């Protein structure tokens, strides 16, 4: 059976013995011959040769793959990916964020977190405050084969790109001066109690930081103190002392401040019924509008306490059984 190589050899040999017109004639015959034999299956041999060469495409450099480390997350554990804004104090200053809380910035953080959850549906709950957000993957998740690096980089890139993409929706014509940065980490929690304690820790952190910032900036903006004086005034004070300063000096009841600022933002999946109108064509070719109700899972926001039991009792589908 002739191969492509032998055809090439024939045409080259004959070309040395003929003029230009004969060369072209031989080449044309060779091409028609290849078309002919391909129709009876010889092309399969060529395809086979191509497949073999592709499968055998290894090189002496391939050993470097052995340097990759196994970062598969332990099974039966909740995977938490936490993002933190990189150098966000400077970012907030340069973009003139409102002190102590900028609702535009908080709304943008929440919208970016929505985008992450909609992209990765194995995230069962997310919690955010200030410039951070934690995303909890269900313990049975097999996304990206549970590779920590894949999960973290996907969450970070989706969040960062969403932050830039939705910037104008929250800041209007105010320009984004430079790309924001977020670093991430992956932590595993083996039990429901461990996970709840982690989320409680983050919400407690939200309360402590927000109370301090509220008093600090009230002393500066309404009390006329400098930032150094306000910091000195609050040094060594407890939560009760800070509440007392707000109430007695500025008539501010901290418990009546916006729940968004005091409690942070919790995102979960919920099924909601929605009704749409469909046009149906009747047998007499008339059209009729008919309401159709269907249930859809959507990401919902809450600004509520997640340290106590009530939230978890009302949303018992978030946590998986500990006996997995």
PDB file of C-alpha atoms in Angstrom:
ATOM      1  CA  UNK A   1       0.000   0.000   0.000  1.00  0.00           C
ATOM      2  CA  UNK A   2       1.381   3.401  -0.936  1.00  0.00           C
ATOM      3  CA  UNK A   3       1.765   5.979   1.770  1.00  0.00           C
ATOM      4  CA  UNK A   4       1.983   9.724   1.630  1.00  0.00           C
ATOM      5  CA  UNK A   5       5.766   9.483   1.965  1.00  0.00           C
ATOM      6  CA  UNK A   6       6.104   7.179  -1.084  1.00  0.00           C
ATOM      7  CA  UNK A   7       3.854   9.462  -3.121  1.00  0.00           C
ATOM      8  CA  UNK A   8       6.072  12.372  -2.199  1.00  0.00           C
ATOM      9  CA  UNK A   9       9.139  10.372  -3.225  1.00  0.00           C
ATOM     10  CA  UNK A  10       7.590   9.418  -6.587  1.00  0.00           C
ATOM     11  CA  UNK A  11       6.675  12.986  -7.433  1.00  0.00           C
ATOM     12  CA  UNK A  12      10.122  14.319  -6.460  1.00  0.00           C
ATOM     13  CA  UNK A  13      11.924  11.605  -8.462  1.00  0.00           C
ATOM     14  CA  UNK A  14       9.813  12.196 -11.554  1.00  0.00           C
ATOM     15  CA  UNK A  15      10.212  15.951 -11.257  1.00  0.00           C
ATOM     16  CA  UNK A  16      13.929  15.672 -11.844  1.00  0.00           C
ATOM     17  CA  UNK A  17      13.301  13.979 -15.180  1.00  0.00           C
ATOM     18  CA  UNK A  18      10.549  16.173 -16.629  1.00  0.00           C
ATOM     19  CA  UNK A  19       9.887  19.772 -17.510  1.00  0.00           C
ATOM     20  CA  UNK A  20       7.700  22.158 -15.482  1.00  0.00           C
ATOM     21  CA  UNK A  21       4.433  21.198 -17.192  1.00  0.00           C
ATOM     22  CA  UNK A  22       5.061  17.511 -16.568  1.00  0.00           C
ATOM     23  CA  UNK A  23       5.837  18.300 -12.923  1.00  0.00           C
ATOM     24  CA  UNK A  24       2.457  19.948 -12.509  1.00  0.00           C
ATOM     25  CA  UNK A  25       0.750  16.977 -14.228  1.00  0.00           C
ATOM     26  CA  UNK A  26       2.406  14.494 -11.864  1.00  0.00           C
ATOM     27  CA  UNK A  27       1.502  16.526  -8.808  1.00  0.00           C
ATOM     28  CA  UNK A  28      -2.120  16.697  -9.962  1.00  0.00           C
ATOM     29  CA  UNK A  29      -2.227  12.934 -10.466  1.00  0.00           C
ATOM     30  CA  UNK A  30      -0.737  12.372  -7.028  1.00  0.00           C
ATOM     31  CA  UNK A  31      -3.374  14.560  -5.429  1.00  0.00           C
ATOM     32  CA  UNK A  32      -6.187  12.731  -7.223  1.00  0.00           C
ATOM     33  CA  UNK A  33      -4.651   9.426  -6.152  1.00  0.00           C
ATOM     34  CA  UNK A  34      -4.695  10.513  -2.485  1.00  0.00           C
ATOM     35  CA  UNK A  35      -8.343  11.556  -2.822  1.00  0.00           C
ATOM     36  CA  UNK A  36      -9.185   8.196  -4.369  1.00  0.00           C
ATOM     37  CA  UNK A  37      -7.518   6.022  -1.750  1.00  0.00           C
ATOM     38  CA  UNK A  38      -8.932   8.128   1.075  1.00  0.00           C
ATOM     39  CA  UNK A  39     -12.420   7.208  -0.100  1.00  0.00           C
ATOM     40  CA  UNK A  40     -11.669   3.509   0.426  1.00  0.00           C
ATOM     41  CA  UNK A  41     -10.326   3.860   3.947  1.00  0.00           C
ATOM     42  CA  UNK A  42      -6.639   4.656   3.634  1.00  0.00           C
ATOM     43  CA  UNK A  43      -7.327   8.030   5.195  1.00  0.00           C
ATOM     44  CA  UNK A  44      -8.120   6.117   8.376  1.00  0.00           C
ATOM     45  CA  UNK A  45      -4.511   4.990   8.466  1.00  0.00           C
ATOM     46  CA  UNK A  46      -3.376   8.578   8.172  1.00  0.00           C
ATOM     47  CA  UNK A  47      -5.723   9.578  11.007  1.00  0.00           C
ATOM     48  CA  UNK A  48      -4.376   6.730  13.100  1.00  0.00           C
ATOM     49  CA  UNK A  49      -0.815   7.903  12.521  1.00  0.00           C
ATOM     50  CA  UNK A  50      -1.822  11.434  13.552  1.00  0.00           C
ATOM     51  CA  UNK A  51      -3.528  10.177  16.719  1.00  0.00           C
ATOM     52  CA  UNK A  52      -0.513   8.130  17.727  1.00  0.00           C
ATOM     53  CA  UNK A  53       1.835  11.065  17.289  1.00  0.00           C
ATOM     54  CA  UNK A  54      -0.438  13.251  19.377  1.00  0.00           C
ATOM     55  CA  UNK A  55      -0.679  10.720  22.211  1.00  0.00           C
ATOM     56  CA  UNK A  56       3.056  10.243  22.152  1.00  0.00           C
ATOM     57  CA  UNK A  57       3.699  14.007  22.366  1.00  0.00           C
ATOM     58  CA  UNK A  58       5.774  13.829  25.535  1.00  0.00           C
ATOM     59  CA  UNK A  59       8.995  15.644  26.232  1.00  0.00           C
ATOM     60  CA  UNK A  60      11.907  15.452  28.601  1.00  0.00           C
ATOM     61  CA  UNK A  61      10.538  18.548  30.350  1.00  0.00           C
ATOM     62  CA  UNK A  62       7.364  16.839  31.546  1.00  0.00           C
ATOM     63  CA  UNK A  63       9.034  15.804  34.818  1.00  0.00           C
ATOM     64  CA  UNK A  64       8.336  19.296  36.221  1.00  0.00           C
ATOM     65  CA  UNK A  65       4.738  18.218  36.860  1.00  0.00           C
ATOM     66  CA  UNK A  66       6.089  16.193  39.788  1.00  0.00           C
ATOM     67  CA  UNK A  67       6.721  19.456  41.627  1.00  0.00           C
ATOM     68  CA  UNK A  68       2.978  20.153  41.886  1.00  0.00           C
ATOM     69  CA  UNK A  69       1.685  19.511  45.402  1.00  0.00           C
ATOM     70  CA  UNK A  70      -1.584  17.809  46.243  1.00  0.00           C
ATOM     71  CA  UNK A  71      -3.949  20.413  47.684  1.00  0.00           C
ATOM     72  CA  UNK A  72      -7.135  18.341  47.722  1.00  0.00           C
ATOM     73  CA  UNK A  73      -9.363  19.386  50.619  1.00  0.00           C
ATOM     74  CA  UNK A  74     -10.237  16.721  53.165  1.00  0.00           C
ATOM     75  CA  UNK A  75     -13.585  15.069  52.516  1.00  0.00           C
ATOM     76  CA  UNK A  76     -16.652  15.588  54.731  1.00  0.00           C
ATOM     77  CA  UNK A  77     -15.492  19.074  55.705  1.00  0.00           C
ATOM     78  CA  UNK A  78     -17.006  22.439  54.926  1.00  0.00           C
ATOM     79  CA  UNK A  79     -14.648  24.408  52.711  1.00  0.00           C
ATOM     80  CA  UNK A  80     -14.490  28.110  53.592  1.00  0.00           C
ATOM     81  CA  UNK A  81     -12.873  30.570  51.205  1.00  0.00           C
ATOM     82  CA  UNK A  82     -12.386  33.961  52.845  1.00  0.00           C
ATOM     83  CA  UNK A  83     -11.487  37.040  50.814  1.00  0.00           C
ATOM     84  CA  UNK A  84     -10.053  40.227  52.289  1.00  0.00           C
ATOM     85  CA  UNK A  85      -9.482  43.522  50.550  1.00  0.00           C
ATOM     86  CA  UNK A  86      -5.797  44.199  50.018  1.00  0.00           C
ATOM     87  CA  UNK A  87      -4.727  47.560  51.454  1.00  0.00           C
ATOM     88  CA  UNK A  88      -8.350  48.721  51.496  1.00  0.00           C
ATOM     89  CA  UNK A  89      -7.727  51.528  54.005  1.00  0.00           C
ATOM     90  CA  UNK A  90      -5.756  53.309  51.294  1.00  0.00           C
ATOM     91  CA  UNK A  91      -8.313  52.286  48.643  1.00  0.00           C
ATOM     92  CA  UNK A  92     -11.153  53.758  50.751  1.00  0.00           C
ATOM     93  CA  UNK A  93      -9.259  57.013  51.295  1.00  0.00           C
ATOM     94  CA  UNK A  94      -8.417  57.501  47.642  1.00  0.00           C
ATOM     95  CA  UNK A  95     -12.008  56.780  46.579  1.00  0.00           C
ATOM     96  CA  UNK A  96     -13.460  59.008  49.321  1.00  0.00           C
ATOM     97  CA  UNK A  97     -15.563  56.360  51.062  1.00  0.00           C
ATOM     98  CA  UNK A  98     -17.994  57.766  53.625  1.00  0.00           C
ATOM     99  CA  UNK A  99     -16.955  57.233  57.263  1.00  0.00           C
ATOM    100  CA  UNK A 100     -17.660  55.118  59.251  1.00  0.00           C
ATOM    101  CA  UNK A 101     -19.710  53.134  56.693  1.00  0.00           C
ATOM    102  CA  UNK A 102     -20.196  53.675  52.989  1.00  0.00           C
ATOM    103  CA  UNK A 103     -23.402  51.989  51.837  1.00  0.00           C
ATOM    104  CA  UNK A 104     -22.246  52.160  48.220  1.00  0.00           C
ATOM    105  CA  UNK A 105     -19.111  50.167  48.994  1.00  0.00           C
ATOM    106  CA  UNK A 106     -21.005  47.654  51.132  1.00  0.00           C
ATOM    107  CA  UNK A 107     -23.614  47.238  48.396  1.00  0.00           C
ATOM    108  CA  UNK A 108     -20.903  46.619  45.813  1.00  0.00           C
ATOM    109  CA  UNK A 109     -19.271  43.987  48.037  1.00  0.00           C
ATOM    110  CA  UNK A 110     -22.625  42.218  48.405  1.00  0.00           C
ATOM    111  CA  UNK A 111     -23.334  42.372  44.660  1.00  0.00           C
ATOM    112  CA  UNK A 112     -19.927  40.859  43.932  1.00  0.00           C
ATOM    113  CA  UNK A 113     -20.618  38.081  46.441  1.00  0.00           C
ATOM    114  CA  UNK A 114     -23.974  37.439  44.722  1.00  0.00           C
ATOM    115  CA  UNK A 115     -22.075  36.930  41.490  1.00  0.00           C
ATOM    116  CA  UNK A 116     -19.782  34.369  43.104  1.00  0.00           C
ATOM    117  CA  UNK A 117     -22.683  32.365  44.535  1.00  0.00           C
ATOM    118  CA  UNK A 118     -24.565  32.400  41.240  1.00  0.00           C
ATOM    119  CA  UNK A 119     -21.441  31.072  39.528  1.00  0.00           C
ATOM    120  CA  UNK A 120     -20.667  28.410  42.164  1.00  0.00           C
ATOM    121  CA  UNK A 121     -23.947  26.923  43.351  1.00  0.00           C
ATOM    122  CA  UNK A 122     -22.233  24.619  45.865  1.00  0.00           C
ATOM    123  CA  UNK A 123     -21.742  27.656  48.123  1.00  0.00           C
ATOM    124  CA  UNK A 124     -24.481  27.245  50.726  1.00  0.00           C
ATOM    125  CA  UNK A 125     -23.915  30.431  52.718  1.00  0.00           C
ATOM    126  CA  UNK A 126     -21.725  33.523  52.553  1.00  0.00           C
ATOM    127  CA  UNK A 127     -21.060  36.186  55.157  1.00  0.00           C
ATOM    128  CA  UNK A 128     -19.524  39.609  54.623  1.00  0.00           C
ATOM    129  CA  UNK A 129     -18.658  42.777  56.482  1.00  0.00           C
ATOM    130  CA  UNK A 130     -16.444  45.754  55.733  1.00  0.00           C
ATOM    131  CA  UNK A 131     -13.934  44.617  53.062  1.00  0.00           C
ATOM    132  CA  UNK A 132     -14.196  40.856  53.587  1.00  0.00           C
ATOM    133  CA  UNK A 133     -16.474  38.005  52.525  1.00  0.00           C
ATOM    134  CA  UNK A 134     -16.482  34.321  53.499  1.00  0.00           C
ATOM    135  CA  UNK A 135     -17.920  31.669  51.180  1.00  0.00           C
ATOM    136  CA  UNK A 136     -18.897  28.252  52.550  1.00  0.00           C
ATOM    137  CA  UNK A 137     -18.938  25.260  50.189  1.00  0.00           C
ATOM    138  CA  UNK A 138     -21.102  22.353  51.282  1.00  0.00           C
ATOM    139  CA  UNK A 139     -19.152  19.487  52.788  1.00  0.00           C
ATOM    140  CA  UNK A 140     -20.131  17.081  49.986  1.00  0.00           C
ATOM    141  CA  UNK A 141     -18.988  19.444  47.220  1.00  0.00           C
ATOM    142  CA  UNK A 142     -16.797  17.972  44.478  1.00  0.00           C
ATOM    143  CA  UNK A 143     -16.274  21.207  42.529  1.00  0.00           C
ATOM    144  CA  UNK A 144     -12.779  21.335  40.970  1.00  0.00           C
ATOM    145  CA  UNK A 145     -12.103  17.955  42.628  1.00  0.00           C
ATOM    146  CA  UNK A 146     -11.963  19.859  45.957  1.00  0.00           C
ATOM    147  CA  UNK A 147      -8.611  21.412  45.035  1.00  0.00           C
ATOM    148  CA  UNK A 148      -8.012  24.345  47.365  1.00  0.00           C
ATOM    149  CA  UNK A 149      -6.053  26.399  44.843  1.00  0.00           C
ATOM    150  CA  UNK A 150      -8.758  26.033  42.191  1.00  0.00           C
ATOM    151  CA  UNK A 151     -11.572  26.974  44.581  1.00  0.00           C
ATOM    152  CA  UNK A 152      -9.749  29.963  46.027  1.00  0.00           C
ATOM    153  CA  UNK A 153      -8.576  31.398  42.717  1.00  0.00           C
ATOM    154  CA  UNK A 154     -11.986  30.960  41.100  1.00  0.00           C
ATOM    155  CA  UNK A 155     -13.739  32.732  43.986  1.00  0.00           C
ATOM    156  CA  UNK A 156     -11.143  35.520  44.081  1.00  0.00           C
ATOM    157  CA  UNK A 157     -11.163  36.147  40.336  1.00  0.00           C
ATOM    158  CA  UNK A 158     -14.961  36.093  40.063  1.00  0.00           C
ATOM    159  CA  UNK A 159     -15.309  38.445  43.034  1.00  0.00           C
ATOM    160  CA  UNK A 160     -12.628  40.879  41.851  1.00  0.00           C
ATOM    161  CA  UNK A 161     -13.909  41.069  38.278  1.00  0.00           C
ATOM    162  CA  UNK A 162     -17.480  41.580  39.552  1.00  0.00           C
ATOM    163  CA  UNK A 163     -16.311  44.385  41.838  1.00  0.00           C
ATOM    164  CA  UNK A 164     -14.891  46.226  38.841  1.00  0.00           C
ATOM    165  CA  UNK A 165     -17.794  45.300  36.530  1.00  0.00           C
ATOM    166  CA  UNK A 166     -20.515  46.611  38.888  1.00  0.00           C
ATOM    167  CA  UNK A 167     -18.572  49.636  40.157  1.00  0.00           C
ATOM    168  CA  UNK A 168     -20.627  52.167  38.142  1.00  0.00           C
ATOM    169  CA  UNK A 169     -23.895  50.709  39.430  1.00  0.00           C
ATOM    170  CA  UNK A 170     -22.974  51.912  42.922  1.00  0.00           C
ATOM    171  CA  UNK A 171     -20.550  54.806  42.407  1.00  0.00           C
ATOM    172  CA  UNK A 172     -21.988  56.315  39.258  1.00  0.00           C
ATOM    173  CA  UNK A 173     -19.568  58.591  37.440  1.00  0.00           C
ATOM    174  CA  UNK A 174     -16.961  58.467  40.204  1.00  0.00           C
ATOM    175  CA  UNK A 175     -13.977  56.848  38.460  1.00  0.00           C
ATOM    176  CA  UNK A 176     -12.276  53.698  39.663  1.00  0.00           C
ATOM    177  CA  UNK A 177      -8.723  54.944  40.037  1.00  0.00           C
ATOM    178  CA  UNK A 178      -6.991  51.575  39.999  1.00  0.00           C
ATOM    179  CA  UNK A 179      -7.886  47.870  40.178  1.00  0.00           C
ATOM    180  CA  UNK A 180      -8.820  46.646  43.678  1.00  0.00           C
ATOM    181  CA  UNK A 181      -7.066  43.577  45.068  1.00  0.00           C
ATOM    182  CA  UNK A 182      -8.340  40.737  47.242  1.00  0.00           C
ATOM    183  CA  UNK A 183      -6.330  37.988  48.899  1.00  0.00           C
ATOM    184  CA  UNK A 184      -7.845  34.650  49.838  1.00  0.00           C
ATOM    185  CA  UNK A 185      -7.375  31.677  52.115  1.00  0.00           C
ATOM    186  CA  UNK A 186      -8.980  28.258  52.446  1.00  0.00           C
ATOM    187  CA  UNK A 187      -9.943  26.771  55.818  1.00  0.00           C
ATOM    188  CA  UNK A 188     -11.708  23.461  56.512  1.00  0.00           C
ATOM    189  CA  UNK A 189     -14.287  22.937  59.262  1.00  0.00           C
ATOM    190  CA  UNK A 190     -15.303  19.337  60.043  1.00  0.00           C
ATOM    191  CA  UNK A 191     -18.499  19.930  62.047  1.00  0.00           C
ATOM    192  CA  UNK A 192     -21.564  22.151  62.083  1.00  0.00           C
ATOM    193  CA  UNK A 193     -20.495  23.607  65.443  1.00  0.00           C
ATOM    194  CA  UNK A 194     -17.063  24.502  64.068  1.00  0.00           C
ATOM    195  CA  UNK A 195     -18.625  26.231  61.068  1.00  0.00           C
ATOM    196  CA  UNK A 196     -21.160  28.125  63.154  1.00  0.00           C
ATOM    197  CA  UNK A 197     -18.424  29.246  65.543  1.00  0.00           C
ATOM    198  CA  UNK A 198     -16.389  30.506  62.588  1.00  0.00           C
ATOM    199  CA  UNK A 199     -19.307  32.563  61.251  1.00  0.00           C
ATOM    200  CA  UNK A 200     -20.084  33.780  64.785  1.00  0.00           C
ATOM    201  CA  UNK A 201     -16.464  34.909  65.108  1.00  0.00           C
ATOM    202  CA  UNK A 202     -16.731  36.962  61.924  1.00  0.00           C
ATOM    203  CA  UNK A 203     -20.022  38.564  63.014  1.00  0.00           C
ATOM    204  CA  UNK A 204     -18.615  39.349  66.467  1.00  0.00           C
ATOM    205  CA  UNK A 205     -15.671  40.970  64.694  1.00  0.00           C
ATOM    206  CA  UNK A 206     -18.136  43.038  62.665  1.00  0.00           C
ATOM    207  CA  UNK A 207     -19.809  44.283  65.868  1.00  0.00           C
ATOM    208  CA  UNK A 208     -16.546  45.159  67.639  1.00  0.00           C
ATOM    209  CA  UNK A 209     -15.093  47.011  64.655  1.00  0.00           C
ATOM    210  CA  UNK A 210     -18.286  48.847  63.792  1.00  0.00           C
ATOM    211  CA  UNK A 211     -18.900  50.015  67.360  1.00  0.00           C
ATOM    212  CA  UNK A 212     -15.370  51.386  67.579  1.00  0.00           C
ATOM    213  CA  UNK A 213     -15.557  53.070  64.167  1.00  0.00           C
ATOM    214  CA  UNK A 214     -18.980  54.560  64.929  1.00  0.00           C
ATOM    215  CA  UNK A 215     -17.757  56.166  68.171  1.00  0.00           C
ATOM    216  CA  UNK A 216     -14.416  57.200  66.670  1.00  0.00           C
ATOM    217  CA  UNK A 217     -15.867  59.012  63.673  1.00  0.00           C
ATOM    218  CA  UNK A 218     -18.697  60.524  65.733  1.00  0.00           C
ATOM    219  CA  UNK A 219     -16.067  62.079  68.027  1.00  0.00           C
ATOM    220  CA  UNK A 220     -14.246  63.427  64.965  1.00  0.00           C
ATOM    221  CA  UNK A 221     -17.201  64.536  62.828  1.00  0.00           C
ATOM    222  CA  UNK A 222     -19.576  65.747  65.571  1.00  0.00           C
ATOM    223  CA  UNK A 223     -17.319  66.152  68.576  1.00  0.00           C
ATOM    224  CA  UNK A 224     -14.660  68.212  66.860  1.00  0.00           C
ATOM    225  CA  UNK A 225     -11.747  66.010  67.952  1.00  0.00           C
ATOM    226  CA  UNK A 226      -8.775  65.197  65.764  1.00  0.00           C
ATOM    227  CA  UNK A 227      -8.190  61.575  64.828  1.00  0.00           C
ATOM    228  CA  UNK A 228      -5.308  61.422  67.316  1.00  0.00           C
ATOM    229  CA  UNK A 229      -7.458  62.862  70.108  1.00  0.00           C
ATOM    230  CA  UNK A 230     -10.334  60.474  69.319  1.00  0.00           C
ATOM    231  CA  UNK A 231      -7.978  57.506  69.385  1.00  0.00           C
ATOM    232  CA  UNK A 232      -6.601  58.635  72.747  1.00  0.00           C
ATOM    233  CA  UNK A 233     -10.125  59.120  74.137  1.00  0.00           C
ATOM    234  CA  UNK A 234     -11.140  55.552  73.234  1.00  0.00           C
ATOM    235  CA  UNK A 235      -7.967  53.880  74.453  1.00  0.00           C
ATOM    236  CA  UNK A 236      -8.832  51.218  77.051  1.00  0.00           C
ATOM    237  CA  UNK A 237     -12.614  51.661  76.788  1.00  0.00           C
ATOM    238  CA  UNK A 238     -15.013  48.705  76.797  1.00  0.00           C
ATOM    239  CA  UNK A 239     -18.185  48.239  74.749  1.00  0.00           C
ATOM    240  CA  UNK A 240     -20.307  49.706  77.554  1.00  0.00           C
ATOM    241  CA  UNK A 241     -18.093  52.811  77.655  1.00  0.00           C
ATOM    242  CA  UNK A 242     -18.438  53.343  73.927  1.00  0.00           C
ATOM    243  CA  UNK A 243     -22.215  52.972  74.084  1.00  0.00           C
ATOM    244  CA  UNK A 244     -22.280  55.493  76.932  1.00  0.00           C
ATOM    245  CA  UNK A 245     -20.285  58.051  74.934  1.00  0.00           C
ATOM    246  CA  UNK A 246     -22.647  57.738  71.978  1.00  0.00           C
ATOM    247  CA  UNK A 247     -25.794  57.994  74.071  1.00  0.00           C
ATOM    248  CA  UNK A 248     -24.889  60.685  76.648  1.00  0.00           C
ATOM    249  CA  UNK A 249     -22.824  62.965  74.410  1.00  0.00           C
ATOM    250  CA  UNK A 250     -24.493  62.549  71.025  1.00  0.00           C
ATOM    251  CA  UNK A 251     -27.924  61.058  71.787  1.00  0.00           C
ATOM    252  CA  UNK A 252     -27.172  58.034  69.613  1.00  0.00           C
ATOM    253  CA  UNK A 253     -28.557  54.606  70.519  1.00  0.00           C
ATOM    254  CA  UNK A 254     -26.128  52.195  68.900  1.00  0.00           C
ATOM    255  CA  UNK A 255     -28.724  49.393  68.842  1.00  0.00           C
ATOM    256  CA  UNK A 256     -30.817  51.516  66.494  1.00  0.00           C
ATOM    257  CA  UNK A 257     -28.019  51.908  63.961  1.00  0.00           C
ATOM    258  CA  UNK A 258     -28.554  50.134  60.631  1.00  0.00           C
ATOM    259  CA  UNK A 259     -28.492  46.333  60.950  1.00  0.00           C
ATOM    260  CA  UNK A 260     -26.360  46.220  57.802  1.00  0.00           C
ATOM    261  CA  UNK A 261     -23.572  47.974  59.698  1.00  0.00           C
ATOM    262  CA  UNK A 262     -23.989  46.134  63.006  1.00  0.00           C
ATOM    263  CA  UNK A 263     -24.672  42.612  61.726  1.00  0.00           C
ATOM    264  CA  UNK A 264     -23.012  42.468  58.310  1.00  0.00           C
ATOM    265  CA  UNK A 265     -24.565  40.636  55.356  1.00  0.00           C
ATOM    266  CA  UNK A 266     -25.534  36.969  55.159  1.00  0.00           C
ATOM    267  CA  UNK A 267     -26.321  35.421  51.780  1.00  0.00           C
ATOM    268  CA  UNK A 268     -28.177  32.121  51.387  1.00  0.00           C
ATOM    269  CA  UNK A 269     -30.130  30.257  48.729  1.00  0.00           C
ATOM    270  CA  UNK A 270     -33.905  30.370  49.032  1.00  0.00           C
ATOM    271  CA  UNK A 271     -36.750  29.059  46.920  1.00  0.00           C
ATOM    272  CA  UNK A 272     -39.206  31.742  45.945  1.00  0.00           C
ATOM    273  CA  UNK A 273     -42.388  31.415  43.936  1.00  0.00           C
ATOM    274  CA  UNK A 274     -42.634  33.788  41.006  1.00  0.00           C
ATOM    275  CA  UNK A 275     -45.496  34.292  38.615  1.00  0.00           C
ATOM    276  CA  UNK A 276     -45.026  35.032  34.949  1.00  0.00           C
ATOM    277  CA  UNK A 277     -47.570  35.524  32.179  1.00  0.00           C
ATOM    278  CA  UNK A 278     -47.476  33.191  29.186  1.00  0.00           C
ATOM    279  CA  UNK A 279     -49.368  33.533  25.937  1.00  0.00           C
ATOM    280  CA  UNK A 280     -51.169  30.349  24.891  1.00  0.00           C
ATOM    281  CA  UNK A 281     -52.710  29.741  21.490  1.00  0.00           C
ATOM    282  CA  UNK A 282     -56.216  28.264  21.746  1.00  0.00           C
ATOM    283  CA  UNK A 283     -57.735  25.804  19.209  1.00  0.00           C
ATOM    284  CA  UNK A 284     -59.691  28.624  17.575  1.00  0.00           C
ATOM    285  CA  UNK A 285     -56.319  30.356  17.004  1.00  0.00           C
ATOM    286  CA  UNK A 286     -57.059  32.994  19.600  1.00  0.00           C
ATOM    287  CA  UNK A 287     -54.317  33.870  22.103  1.00  0.00           C
ATOM    288  CA  UNK A 288     -54.864  33.966  25.830  1.00  0.00           C
ATOM    289  CA  UNK A 289     -52.609  35.226  28.614  1.00  0.00           C
ATOM    290  CA  UNK A 290     -52.261  32.662  31.400  1.00  0.00           C
ATOM    291  CA  UNK A 291     -50.375  33.251  34.708  1.00  0.00           C
ATOM    292  CA  UNK A 292     -47.835  30.511  35.472  1.00  0.00           C
ATOM    293  CA  UNK A 293     -46.265  30.121  38.916  1.00  0.00           C
ATOM    294  CA  UNK A 294     -42.946  28.370  39.343  1.00  0.00           C
ATOM    295  CA  UNK A 295     -40.382  28.013  42.115  1.00  0.00           C
ATOM    296  CA  UNK A 296     -36.824  29.232  41.668  1.00  0.00           C
ATOM    297  CA  UNK A 297     -33.713  29.252  43.843  1.00  0.00           C
ATOM    298  CA  UNK A 298     -32.323  32.716  44.312  1.00  0.00           C
ATOM    299  CA  UNK A 299     -29.663  34.280  46.495  1.00  0.00           C
ATOM    300  CA  UNK A 300     -31.246  36.285  49.320  1.00  0.00           C
ATOM    301  CA  UNK A 301     -29.614  38.826  51.630  1.00  0.00           C
ATOM    302  CA  UNK A 302     -30.104  39.033  55.410  1.00  0.00           C
ATOM    303  CA  UNK A 303     -28.794  41.503  57.956  1.00  0.00           C
ATOM    304  CA  UNK A 304     -29.524  39.523  61.067  1.00  0.00           C
ATOM    305  CA  UNK A 305     -27.984  37.711  63.991  1.00  0.00           C
ATOM    306  CA  UNK A 306     -26.344  34.404  63.039  1.00  0.00           C
ATOM    307  CA  UNK A 307     -24.719  33.741  66.405  1.00  0.00           C
ATOM    308  CA  UNK A 308     -27.912  32.552  68.107  1.00  0.00           C
ATOM    309  CA  UNK A 309     -29.993  29.526  67.155  1.00  0.00           C
ATOM    310  CA  UNK A 310     -33.014  31.240  65.608  1.00  0.00           C
ATOM    311  CA  UNK A 311     -31.467  31.887  62.190  1.00  0.00           C
ATOM    312  CA  UNK A 312     -30.281  28.285  61.869  1.00  0.00           C
ATOM    313  CA  UNK A 313     -33.619  26.875  62.975  1.00  0.00           C
ATOM    314  CA  UNK A 314     -35.427  28.982  60.366  1.00  0.00           C
ATOM    315  CA  UNK A 315     -32.979  27.866  57.659  1.00  0.00           C
ATOM    316  CA  UNK A 316     -32.315  24.271  58.651  1.00  0.00           C
ATOM    317  CA  UNK A 317     -31.417  23.262  55.088  1.00  0.00           C
ATOM    318  CA  UNK A 318     -28.085  25.143  55.139  1.00  0.00           C
ATOM    319  CA  UNK A 319     -26.151  22.712  57.322  1.00  0.00           C
ATOM    320  CA  UNK A 320     -25.629  19.056  56.465  1.00  0.00           C
ATOM    321  CA  UNK A 321     -25.882  16.231  58.989  1.00  0.00           C
ATOM    322  CA  UNK A 322     -22.761  15.680  61.071  1.00  0.00           C
ATOM    323  CA  UNK A 323     -22.958  11.913  60.642  1.00  0.00           C
ATOM    324  CA  UNK A 324     -21.719  11.968  57.039  1.00  0.00           C
TER     325      UNK A 324
END
